[in-house]
Short mmCIF file of C-alpha atoms in Angstrom, two decimals:
data_model
loop_
_atom_site.label_atom_id
_atom_site.label_comp_id
_atom_site.label_asym_id
_atom_site.label_seq_id
_atom_site.Cartn_x
_atom_site.Cartn_y
_atom_site.Cartn_z
CA MET A 24 0.00 0.00 0.00
CA THR A 25 1.01 3.57 -0.46
CA THR A 26 0.06 6.87 1.11
CA THR A 27 -1.19 9.59 -1.19
CA THR A 28 -2.13 13.16 -0.45
CA GLY A 29 -3.50 15.43 -3.10
CA GLY A 30 -1.13 15.50 -6.05
CA HIS A 31 1.83 13.95 -4.23
CA ALA A 32 3.50 10.87 -5.59
CA ALA A 33 2.62 7.77 -3.65
CA VAL A 34 4.96 6.98 -0.76
CA PRO A 35 5.05 3.34 0.39
CA THR A 36 3.58 3.16 3.88
CA ASP A 37 6.40 0.88 4.91
CA LEU A 38 8.93 3.54 3.97
CA TYR A 39 7.04 6.17 5.95
CA LEU A 40 7.19 4.01 9.04
CA ARG A 41 10.86 3.19 8.59
CA VAL A 42 11.65 6.90 8.29
CA GLN A 43 9.82 7.58 11.55
CA HIS A 44 11.77 4.87 13.33
CA PHE A 45 15.00 6.04 11.76
CA TYR A 46 14.40 9.54 13.15
CA ALA A 47 13.56 8.16 16.60
CA HIS A 48 16.89 6.34 16.88
CA GLN A 49 18.81 9.13 15.16
CA MET A 50 17.64 11.91 17.42
CA GLN A 51 18.08 9.83 20.56
CA HIS A 52 21.68 9.35 19.41
CA LEU A 53 22.12 13.10 18.99
CA ASP A 54 20.52 14.07 22.30
CA SER A 55 22.58 11.45 24.15
CA GLY A 56 25.82 12.78 22.70
CA ARG A 57 26.42 9.70 20.54
CA PHE A 58 27.79 11.78 17.69
CA GLU A 59 29.45 8.88 15.82
CA GLU A 60 26.12 7.06 15.73
CA TYR A 61 24.35 10.24 14.63
CA ALA A 62 26.87 10.81 11.85
CA ALA A 63 26.47 7.19 10.75
CA THR A 64 22.82 7.90 9.90
CA PHE A 65 24.12 10.08 7.05
CA THR A 66 25.46 8.76 3.76
CA GLU A 67 29.26 8.82 3.45
CA ASP A 68 29.04 12.12 1.57
CA GLY A 69 26.20 13.44 3.75
CA GLU A 70 25.72 17.13 4.45
CA PHE A 71 24.38 18.66 7.65
CA GLN A 72 23.48 22.31 8.15
CA HIS A 73 22.05 22.65 11.65
CA SER A 74 21.40 26.40 11.50
CA PRO A 75 20.62 28.83 8.70
CA GLY A 76 23.80 30.64 7.70
CA ALA A 77 26.09 27.99 9.18
CA ARG A 78 28.49 26.35 6.78
CA PRO A 79 27.22 22.80 6.21
CA ALA A 80 29.33 20.01 7.68
CA ARG A 81 30.21 17.34 5.12
CA THR A 82 31.02 13.62 5.41
CA ARG A 83 30.57 11.59 8.58
CA PRO A 84 33.88 12.67 10.18
CA GLY A 85 33.06 16.29 9.32
CA ILE A 86 29.66 16.00 10.99
CA VAL A 87 31.21 14.52 14.13
CA ARG A 88 33.74 17.39 14.25
CA GLU A 89 30.95 19.96 13.89
CA LEU A 90 28.92 18.41 16.71
CA VAL A 91 31.93 18.15 19.02
CA ALA A 92 32.76 21.81 18.36
CA PHE A 93 29.14 22.88 18.92
CA HIS A 94 28.87 21.01 22.19
CA GLU A 95 32.16 22.34 23.53
CA ARG A 96 30.31 25.60 23.97
CA PHE A 97 28.11 23.89 26.56
CA GLU A 98 30.92 22.06 28.33
CA ASN A 99 30.14 23.62 31.68
CA ASP A 100 26.39 23.78 31.12
CA PRO A 101 24.62 20.62 32.31
CA VAL A 102 21.78 21.08 29.82
CA GLN A 103 19.87 18.08 28.49
CA ARG A 104 18.65 18.92 25.03
CA ARG A 105 15.77 17.05 23.36
CA HIS A 106 14.80 17.48 19.72
CA TRP A 107 11.13 16.71 19.11
CA PHE A 108 9.77 15.99 15.61
CA ASN A 109 6.23 16.21 14.28
CA HIS A 110 4.26 16.01 11.04
CA ILE A 111 6.90 14.22 8.98
CA ALA A 112 5.80 14.73 5.36
CA LEU A 113 7.53 12.70 2.65
CA GLU A 114 7.57 13.15 -1.09
CA LEU A 115 9.23 10.90 -3.64
CA ARG A 116 11.60 12.70 -5.97
CA GLU A 117 12.25 11.83 -9.57
CA ASP A 118 15.83 10.74 -8.84
CA GLY A 119 14.57 8.08 -6.42
CA THR A 120 15.49 9.99 -3.28
CA VAL A 121 12.89 11.07 -0.75
CA SER A 122 12.37 14.57 0.55
CA SER A 123 11.19 14.83 4.12
CA THR A 124 9.87 17.99 5.75
CA ALA A 125 9.21 17.88 9.48
CA TYR A 126 8.52 20.24 12.36
CA ALA A 127 11.04 20.30 15.20
CA LEU A 128 11.08 21.81 18.67
CA VAL A 129 14.21 22.10 20.77
CA VAL A 130 13.58 21.42 24.47
CA ASN A 131 16.28 22.31 27.01
CA VAL A 132 16.24 21.06 30.59
CA ARG A 133 18.72 21.88 33.30
CA PRO A 134 19.03 20.16 36.70
CA GLY A 135 16.17 21.20 38.95
CA GLY A 136 14.62 23.28 36.18
CA LYS A 137 11.58 23.12 33.97
CA PRO A 138 11.62 22.29 30.25
CA ASP A 139 12.38 25.35 28.19
CA ILE A 140 11.32 25.32 24.54
CA THR A 141 13.97 27.39 22.88
CA ARG A 142 13.33 26.94 19.18
CA SER A 143 10.74 25.96 16.61
CA CYS A 144 12.33 24.70 13.40
CA VAL A 145 11.58 22.99 10.14
CA VAL A 146 13.85 20.13 9.13
CA HIS A 147 14.40 19.68 5.38
CA ASP A 148 15.93 16.28 4.68
CA ILE A 149 16.87 14.34 1.58
CA LEU A 150 16.81 10.63 2.33
CA VAL A 151 18.00 7.63 0.40
CA ASP A 152 16.58 4.17 0.96
CA GLY A 153 19.39 1.76 0.17
CA PRO A 154 20.40 -1.79 1.00
CA GLU A 155 21.49 -0.77 4.53
CA GLY A 156 18.18 1.02 5.13
CA VAL A 157 17.32 4.70 5.30
CA ARG A 158 20.23 7.16 5.31
CA LEU A 159 20.34 10.94 5.26
CA ARG A 160 21.99 12.55 2.26
CA SER A 161 21.42 16.07 3.51
CA ARG A 162 19.75 17.93 6.34
CA ARG A 163 19.04 21.63 6.37
CA VAL A 164 17.29 23.24 9.34
CA THR A 165 15.38 26.52 9.16
CA HIS A 166 14.30 28.49 12.23
CA ASP A 167 10.82 29.91 12.66
CA GLU A 168 11.97 32.93 14.61
CA GLY A 169 13.58 34.17 11.39
CA MET B 21 -2.42 -6.83 10.09
CA THR B 22 -4.56 -4.71 12.31
CA THR B 23 -4.03 -2.74 15.48
CA THR B 24 -6.27 -3.62 18.40
CA THR B 25 -6.51 -2.03 21.80
CA GLY B 26 -8.78 -3.44 24.45
CA GLY B 27 -12.31 -3.59 23.12
CA HIS B 28 -11.70 -1.39 20.09
CA ALA B 29 -12.50 -2.64 16.64
CA ALA B 30 -9.40 -3.54 14.70
CA VAL B 31 -7.92 -0.71 12.65
CA PRO B 32 -5.76 -1.72 9.69
CA THR B 33 -2.18 -0.67 10.40
CA ASP B 34 -1.91 0.64 6.89
CA LEU B 35 -4.83 2.99 7.49
CA TYR B 36 -3.26 4.24 10.72
CA LEU B 37 -0.09 5.14 8.89
CA ARG B 38 -1.92 6.81 6.03
CA VAL B 39 -3.87 8.93 8.51
CA GLN B 40 -0.62 10.05 10.15
CA HIS B 41 0.84 11.04 6.79
CA PHE B 42 -2.41 12.73 5.79
CA TYR B 43 -2.25 14.87 8.95
CA ALA B 44 1.41 15.74 8.33
CA HIS B 45 0.69 17.14 4.88
CA GLN B 46 -2.62 18.69 5.94
CA MET B 47 -1.24 20.64 8.88
CA GLN B 48 1.82 21.80 6.93
CA HIS B 49 -0.66 23.18 4.38
CA LEU B 50 -2.56 25.02 7.11
CA ASP B 51 0.51 26.45 8.84
CA SER B 52 1.94 27.61 5.51
CA GLY B 53 -1.25 29.44 4.61
CA ARG B 54 -2.17 27.04 1.80
CA PHE B 55 -5.85 27.21 2.65
CA GLU B 56 -7.11 25.75 -0.65
CA GLU B 57 -4.93 22.70 -0.10
CA TYR B 58 -6.10 22.44 3.51
CA ALA B 59 -9.75 22.66 2.44
CA ALA B 60 -9.13 19.99 -0.20
CA THR B 61 -8.31 17.52 2.58
CA PHE B 62 -12.00 17.67 3.55
CA THR B 63 -14.81 15.92 1.69
CA GLU B 64 -16.90 18.18 -0.55
CA ASP B 65 -19.48 18.51 2.23
CA GLY B 66 -16.84 18.64 4.99
CA GLU B 67 -17.37 20.53 8.22
CA PHE B 68 -14.72 22.35 10.25
CA GLN B 69 -15.21 23.85 13.69
CA HIS B 70 -11.83 25.21 14.80
CA SER B 71 -13.00 26.51 18.19
CA PRO B 72 -15.74 25.53 20.62
CA GLY B 73 -18.72 27.83 20.16
CA ALA B 74 -17.67 28.89 16.66
CA ARG B 75 -20.17 28.18 13.90
CA PRO B 76 -18.73 25.30 11.84
CA ALA B 77 -17.55 26.17 8.34
CA ARG B 78 -19.09 23.92 5.69
CA THR B 79 -17.90 22.81 2.23
CA ARG B 80 -14.42 23.43 0.87
CA PRO B 81 -15.12 27.03 -0.28
CA GLY B 82 -16.72 27.75 3.11
CA ILE B 83 -13.64 26.42 4.92
CA VAL B 84 -11.34 28.60 2.80
CA ARG B 85 -13.47 31.67 3.57
CA GLU B 86 -13.38 30.93 7.29
CA LEU B 87 -9.58 30.57 7.26
CA VAL B 88 -9.07 33.74 5.25
CA ALA B 89 -11.31 35.65 7.68
CA PHE B 90 -9.52 34.20 10.69
CA HIS B 91 -6.09 35.08 9.35
CA GLU B 92 -7.06 38.63 8.41
CA ARG B 93 -6.99 39.30 12.14
CA PHE B 94 -3.26 38.60 12.08
CA GLU B 95 -2.52 40.56 8.92
CA ASN B 96 -0.02 42.83 10.61
CA ASP B 97 1.26 40.18 12.98
CA PRO B 98 4.21 38.23 11.53
CA VAL B 99 3.41 35.15 13.63
CA GLN B 100 4.33 31.69 12.39
CA ARG B 101 1.83 29.26 13.82
CA ARG B 102 2.57 25.51 14.07
CA HIS B 103 -0.04 22.92 15.02
CA TRP B 104 1.51 19.84 16.61
CA PHE B 105 -0.37 16.53 16.88
CA ASN B 106 0.17 13.58 19.19
CA HIS B 107 -1.41 10.28 20.23
CA ILE B 108 -3.66 9.86 17.21
CA ALA B 109 -6.22 7.24 18.30
CA LEU B 110 -8.48 5.73 15.65
CA GLU B 111 -11.67 3.73 15.99
CA LEU B 112 -13.69 2.17 13.21
CA ARG B 113 -17.35 3.15 13.25
CA GLU B 114 -20.23 0.99 12.18
CA ASP B 115 -20.98 3.17 9.15
CA GLY B 116 -17.48 2.54 7.77
CA THR B 117 -16.08 5.93 8.72
CA VAL B 118 -13.18 6.30 11.14
CA SER B 119 -13.16 8.47 14.25
CA SER B 120 -9.82 9.97 15.14
CA THR B 121 -9.04 11.65 18.45
CA ALA B 122 -5.70 13.42 18.75
CA TYR B 123 -3.91 15.85 21.02
CA ALA B 124 -2.87 19.18 19.55
CA LEU B 125 -0.65 22.03 20.71
CA VAL B 126 -0.56 25.42 19.04
CA VAL B 127 2.93 26.90 18.88
CA ASN B 128 3.35 30.57 17.94
CA VAL B 129 6.68 32.08 16.96
CA ARG B 130 7.37 35.70 16.11
CA PRO B 131 10.56 37.09 14.53
CA GLY B 132 13.37 37.12 17.06
CA GLY B 133 11.14 35.49 19.67
CA LYS B 134 10.88 32.14 21.39
CA PRO B 135 8.19 29.53 20.71
CA ASP B 136 5.06 30.27 22.72
CA ILE B 137 2.68 27.39 23.34
CA THR B 138 -0.67 29.10 23.40
CA ARG B 139 -3.17 26.24 23.43
CA SER B 140 -3.63 22.58 24.23
CA CYS B 141 -6.51 21.07 22.28
CA VAL B 142 -8.15 17.80 21.39
CA VAL B 143 -9.02 17.25 17.75
CA HIS B 144 -12.13 15.14 17.06
CA ASP B 145 -12.19 14.04 13.43
CA ILE B 146 -14.43 11.84 11.34
CA LEU B 147 -12.45 10.46 8.42
CA VAL B 148 -13.49 8.60 5.31
CA ASP B 149 -11.12 6.35 3.41
CA GLY B 150 -12.24 6.49 -0.20
CA PRO B 151 -10.78 5.92 -3.66
CA GLU B 152 -8.84 9.22 -3.51
CA GLY B 153 -7.44 8.34 -0.09
CA VAL B 154 -8.20 9.69 3.37
CA ARG B 155 -10.47 12.73 3.57
CA LEU B 156 -11.91 14.60 6.53
CA ARG B 157 -15.69 14.63 6.83
CA SER B 158 -15.69 16.73 9.97
CA ARG B 159 -13.27 18.27 12.45
CA ARG B 160 -14.26 19.62 15.83
CA VAL B 161 -11.60 21.08 18.15
CA THR B 162 -12.02 21.33 21.92
CA HIS B 163 -9.76 23.45 24.14
CA ASP B 164 -8.24 22.16 27.36
CA GLU B 165 -8.34 25.53 29.07
CA GLY B 166 -12.13 25.21 29.08
CA MET C 26 9.24 -5.59 6.05
CA THR C 27 11.28 -4.60 9.01
CA THR C 28 12.87 -1.40 10.25
CA THR C 29 16.60 -1.47 10.87
CA THR C 30 18.86 1.19 12.24
CA GLY C 31 22.56 0.69 12.54
CA GLY C 32 23.27 -2.47 14.48
CA HIS C 33 19.76 -2.85 15.91
CA ALA C 34 17.84 -6.04 15.39
CA ALA C 35 15.12 -5.69 12.83
CA VAL C 36 11.75 -4.60 14.22
CA PRO C 37 8.72 -5.50 12.11
CA THR C 38 7.19 -2.27 10.80
CA ASP C 39 3.76 -3.58 11.70
CA LEU C 40 4.81 -3.94 15.32
CA TYR C 41 6.20 -0.40 15.36
CA LEU C 42 2.88 0.97 14.20
CA ARG C 43 0.87 -1.10 16.64
CA VAL C 44 3.04 0.16 19.49
CA GLN C 45 2.38 3.76 18.42
CA HIS C 46 -1.36 3.16 18.35
CA PHE C 47 -1.21 1.31 21.65
CA TYR C 48 0.45 4.33 23.26
CA ALA C 49 -2.10 6.72 21.74
CA HIS C 50 -5.02 4.87 23.31
CA GLN C 51 -3.12 4.16 26.53
CA MET C 52 -2.15 7.74 27.25
CA GLN C 53 -5.59 9.07 26.34
CA HIS C 54 -6.94 6.63 28.94
CA LEU C 55 -4.49 7.96 31.54
CA ASP C 56 -5.10 11.64 30.83
CA SER C 57 -8.87 11.11 30.90
CA GLY C 58 -8.70 9.43 34.30
CA ARG C 59 -9.67 6.00 32.95
CA PHE C 60 -7.28 4.24 35.30
CA GLU C 61 -8.80 0.75 34.91
CA GLU C 62 -8.29 1.00 31.15
CA TYR C 63 -4.76 2.29 31.64
CA ALA C 64 -3.93 -0.56 34.02
CA ALA C 65 -5.39 -3.05 31.53
CA THR C 66 -2.67 -2.06 29.04
CA PHE C 67 -0.18 -3.75 31.38
CA THR C 68 0.31 -7.49 31.69
CA GLU C 69 -1.28 -9.06 34.77
CA ASP C 70 2.05 -8.88 36.58
CA GLY C 71 2.93 -5.49 35.07
CA GLU C 72 5.11 -2.98 36.89
CA PHE C 73 4.81 0.81 36.74
CA GLN C 74 7.26 3.29 38.20
CA HIS C 75 6.05 6.76 37.25
CA SER C 76 8.85 8.69 38.98
CA PRO C 77 12.46 7.91 39.84
CA GLY C 78 12.69 6.86 43.46
CA ALA C 79 9.01 5.94 43.70
CA ARG C 80 8.25 2.35 44.64
CA PRO C 81 6.94 0.63 41.50
CA ALA C 82 3.26 -0.29 41.51
CA ARG C 83 2.69 -3.95 40.64
CA THR C 84 -0.24 -5.80 39.04
CA ARG C 85 -3.23 -4.09 37.45
CA PRO C 86 -5.11 -3.48 40.74
CA GLY C 87 -1.88 -2.13 42.26
CA ILE C 88 -1.44 0.28 39.35
CA VAL C 89 -5.02 1.53 39.70
CA ARG C 90 -4.49 2.11 43.43
CA GLU C 91 -1.30 4.05 42.76
CA LEU C 92 -3.00 6.28 40.19
CA VAL C 93 -6.00 6.93 42.43
CA ALA C 94 -3.68 7.88 45.29
CA PHE C 95 -1.60 10.13 43.04
CA HIS C 96 -4.64 11.95 41.68
CA GLU C 97 -6.19 12.49 45.11
CA ARG C 98 -3.47 15.08 45.58
CA PHE C 99 -5.06 17.09 42.77
CA GLU C 100 -8.65 16.60 43.91
CA ASN C 101 -9.32 20.32 44.21
CA ASP C 102 -7.08 21.27 41.31
CA PRO C 103 -8.95 21.33 37.99
CA VAL C 104 -5.80 20.58 36.01
CA GLN C 105 -5.99 18.75 32.69
CA ARG C 106 -2.76 16.84 32.24
CA ARG C 107 -1.57 15.63 28.81
CA HIS C 108 1.37 13.29 28.31
CA TRP C 109 3.01 13.73 24.92
CA PHE C 110 5.31 11.09 23.42
CA ASN C 111 7.95 11.40 20.71
CA HIS C 112 10.73 9.42 19.03
CA ILE C 113 9.56 5.98 20.07
CA ALA C 114 12.60 3.72 19.52
CA LEU C 115 12.10 -0.04 19.68
CA GLU C 116 14.63 -2.83 20.02
CA LEU C 117 13.94 -6.55 20.00
CA ARG C 118 15.37 -8.39 22.99
CA GLU C 119 16.66 -11.89 23.01
CA ASP C 120 13.81 -13.14 25.21
CA GLY C 121 11.26 -12.03 22.59
CA THR C 122 10.13 -8.93 24.45
CA VAL C 123 10.56 -5.46 23.00
CA SER C 124 12.25 -2.54 24.69
CA SER C 125 10.82 0.86 23.88
CA THR C 126 12.49 4.16 24.74
CA ALA C 127 10.48 7.32 24.13
CA TYR C 128 10.58 11.00 24.97
CA ALA C 129 7.69 12.40 27.01
CA LEU C 130 6.54 15.88 27.93
CA VAL C 131 3.94 16.58 30.60
CA VAL C 132 1.60 19.42 29.67
CA ASN C 133 -0.67 20.92 32.35
CA VAL C 134 -3.60 23.18 31.56
CA ARG C 135 -5.90 24.83 34.04
CA PRO C 136 -9.20 26.61 33.24
CA GLY C 137 -8.54 29.93 31.57
CA GLY C 138 -4.79 29.29 31.59
CA LYS C 139 -2.10 28.53 29.07
CA PRO C 140 -0.40 25.15 28.60
CA ASP C 141 2.44 24.72 31.05
CA ILE C 142 5.12 22.19 30.19
CA THR C 143 6.17 20.91 33.57
CA ARG C 144 8.41 17.96 32.80
CA SER C 145 10.59 16.37 30.15
CA CYS C 146 10.96 12.63 30.70
CA VAL C 147 12.19 9.47 29.07
CA VAL C 148 9.91 6.46 29.19
CA HIS C 149 11.61 3.05 29.38
CA ASP C 150 9.13 0.30 28.55
CA ILE C 151 9.32 -3.45 28.16
CA LEU C 152 6.52 -4.61 25.87
CA VAL C 153 5.21 -8.05 25.05
CA ASP C 154 3.36 -8.76 21.82
CA GLY C 155 0.94 -11.57 22.63
CA PRO C 156 -2.31 -12.98 21.29
CA GLU C 157 -4.32 -10.07 22.76
CA GLY C 158 -1.93 -7.54 21.21
CA VAL C 159 0.72 -5.31 22.73
CA ARG C 160 0.88 -5.16 26.52
CA LEU C 161 3.27 -3.39 28.87
CA ARG C 162 5.32 -5.59 31.17
CA SER C 163 7.06 -2.70 32.83
CA ARG C 164 7.35 1.07 32.59
CA ARG C 165 10.03 3.14 34.24
CA VAL C 166 10.10 6.91 33.80
CA THR C 167 13.22 9.04 34.23
CA HIS C 168 13.14 12.83 34.55
CA ASP C 169 15.45 15.11 32.59
CA GLU C 170 15.67 17.71 35.34
CA GLY C 171 17.60 15.13 37.36
#
């Protein structure tokens, strides 16, 4: 079976579910500081731009370096960050890749504190569905606060 | 396969997934101001009551008019609104339609600002699964703040 | 088909979807005060620890008693609580059970008020998939604020 919405090309339901599960594991890797595992969810030549205006990190080692550098800024800040996703919308592209557009909220929690929702974003992904499963070819994140 | 919970009638897993994907596209249409596309997710005679006490909008053109009127109030307000959904619970009804009950949060973001969660709602939908896919026969939204 | 991520054992996509739907109904039961229905989502010998340090409630009647006692504290507080879930990540275990790790946010709303996000948690579940469908063998909730 496939999912169809309006004029969109049909997306296999199985693929939709696998993308959801892929994101669940991927973002738990990121929020737990497992940067190697996060980078491994990208293709070898994957590209990751976590903020508008930032230079995209490229390749798995490049993505790990970017994440390590980003998190060094919070070295003395015991923040637990959680990235929430919602409304994952897929579209098949003519080249066989899959575009995925999803809402994201960034939740920060510090010891003894309350959850603080610091950002509302839209995640723009290009996914490939290969023999080893779903992998991310590129991720670009836009911020709603402009 | 089907999903079953307690005494609920079995819902085909494929339908559950297609409803999720339907909502993802539908709410991205709404939050991007694509009101024609949002209205097209309803049946021709669809009914949409976005707030308790509001008179329901009827038919696709009526839903577009209601949304245009609602958004005119925010004409000079550069707010980006995001509707998040969670815990979509389906039940098959005897007439072949599907009731869907889901949690919703309304997130508002203004330029330079932080996400502001303004409402917690419950969405009460009646869906039909026809030859053109899932369509919404009626949507009624209740607000948790009473 | 199955979902695979990195080195994880393959999880049938159908099971992933049924777990999602199971949670949707389960948490709507909890937030609507249908404690018997919530307890019935556990196995007969199920175990529920809703907060770190709390003594786990055991068996369905024990879980109902725990929930009744917890909610008596809010008897004169007209709060509507909503538990949101995100990034449900499953892994098959060697004994045939399924571990599920999910993000959770607790949203409180009082009459006339705005949604207040009071907690960010991680839910650690052990699920069994038996003839009557998915059931929870144990749930342990950790809090991000430490």
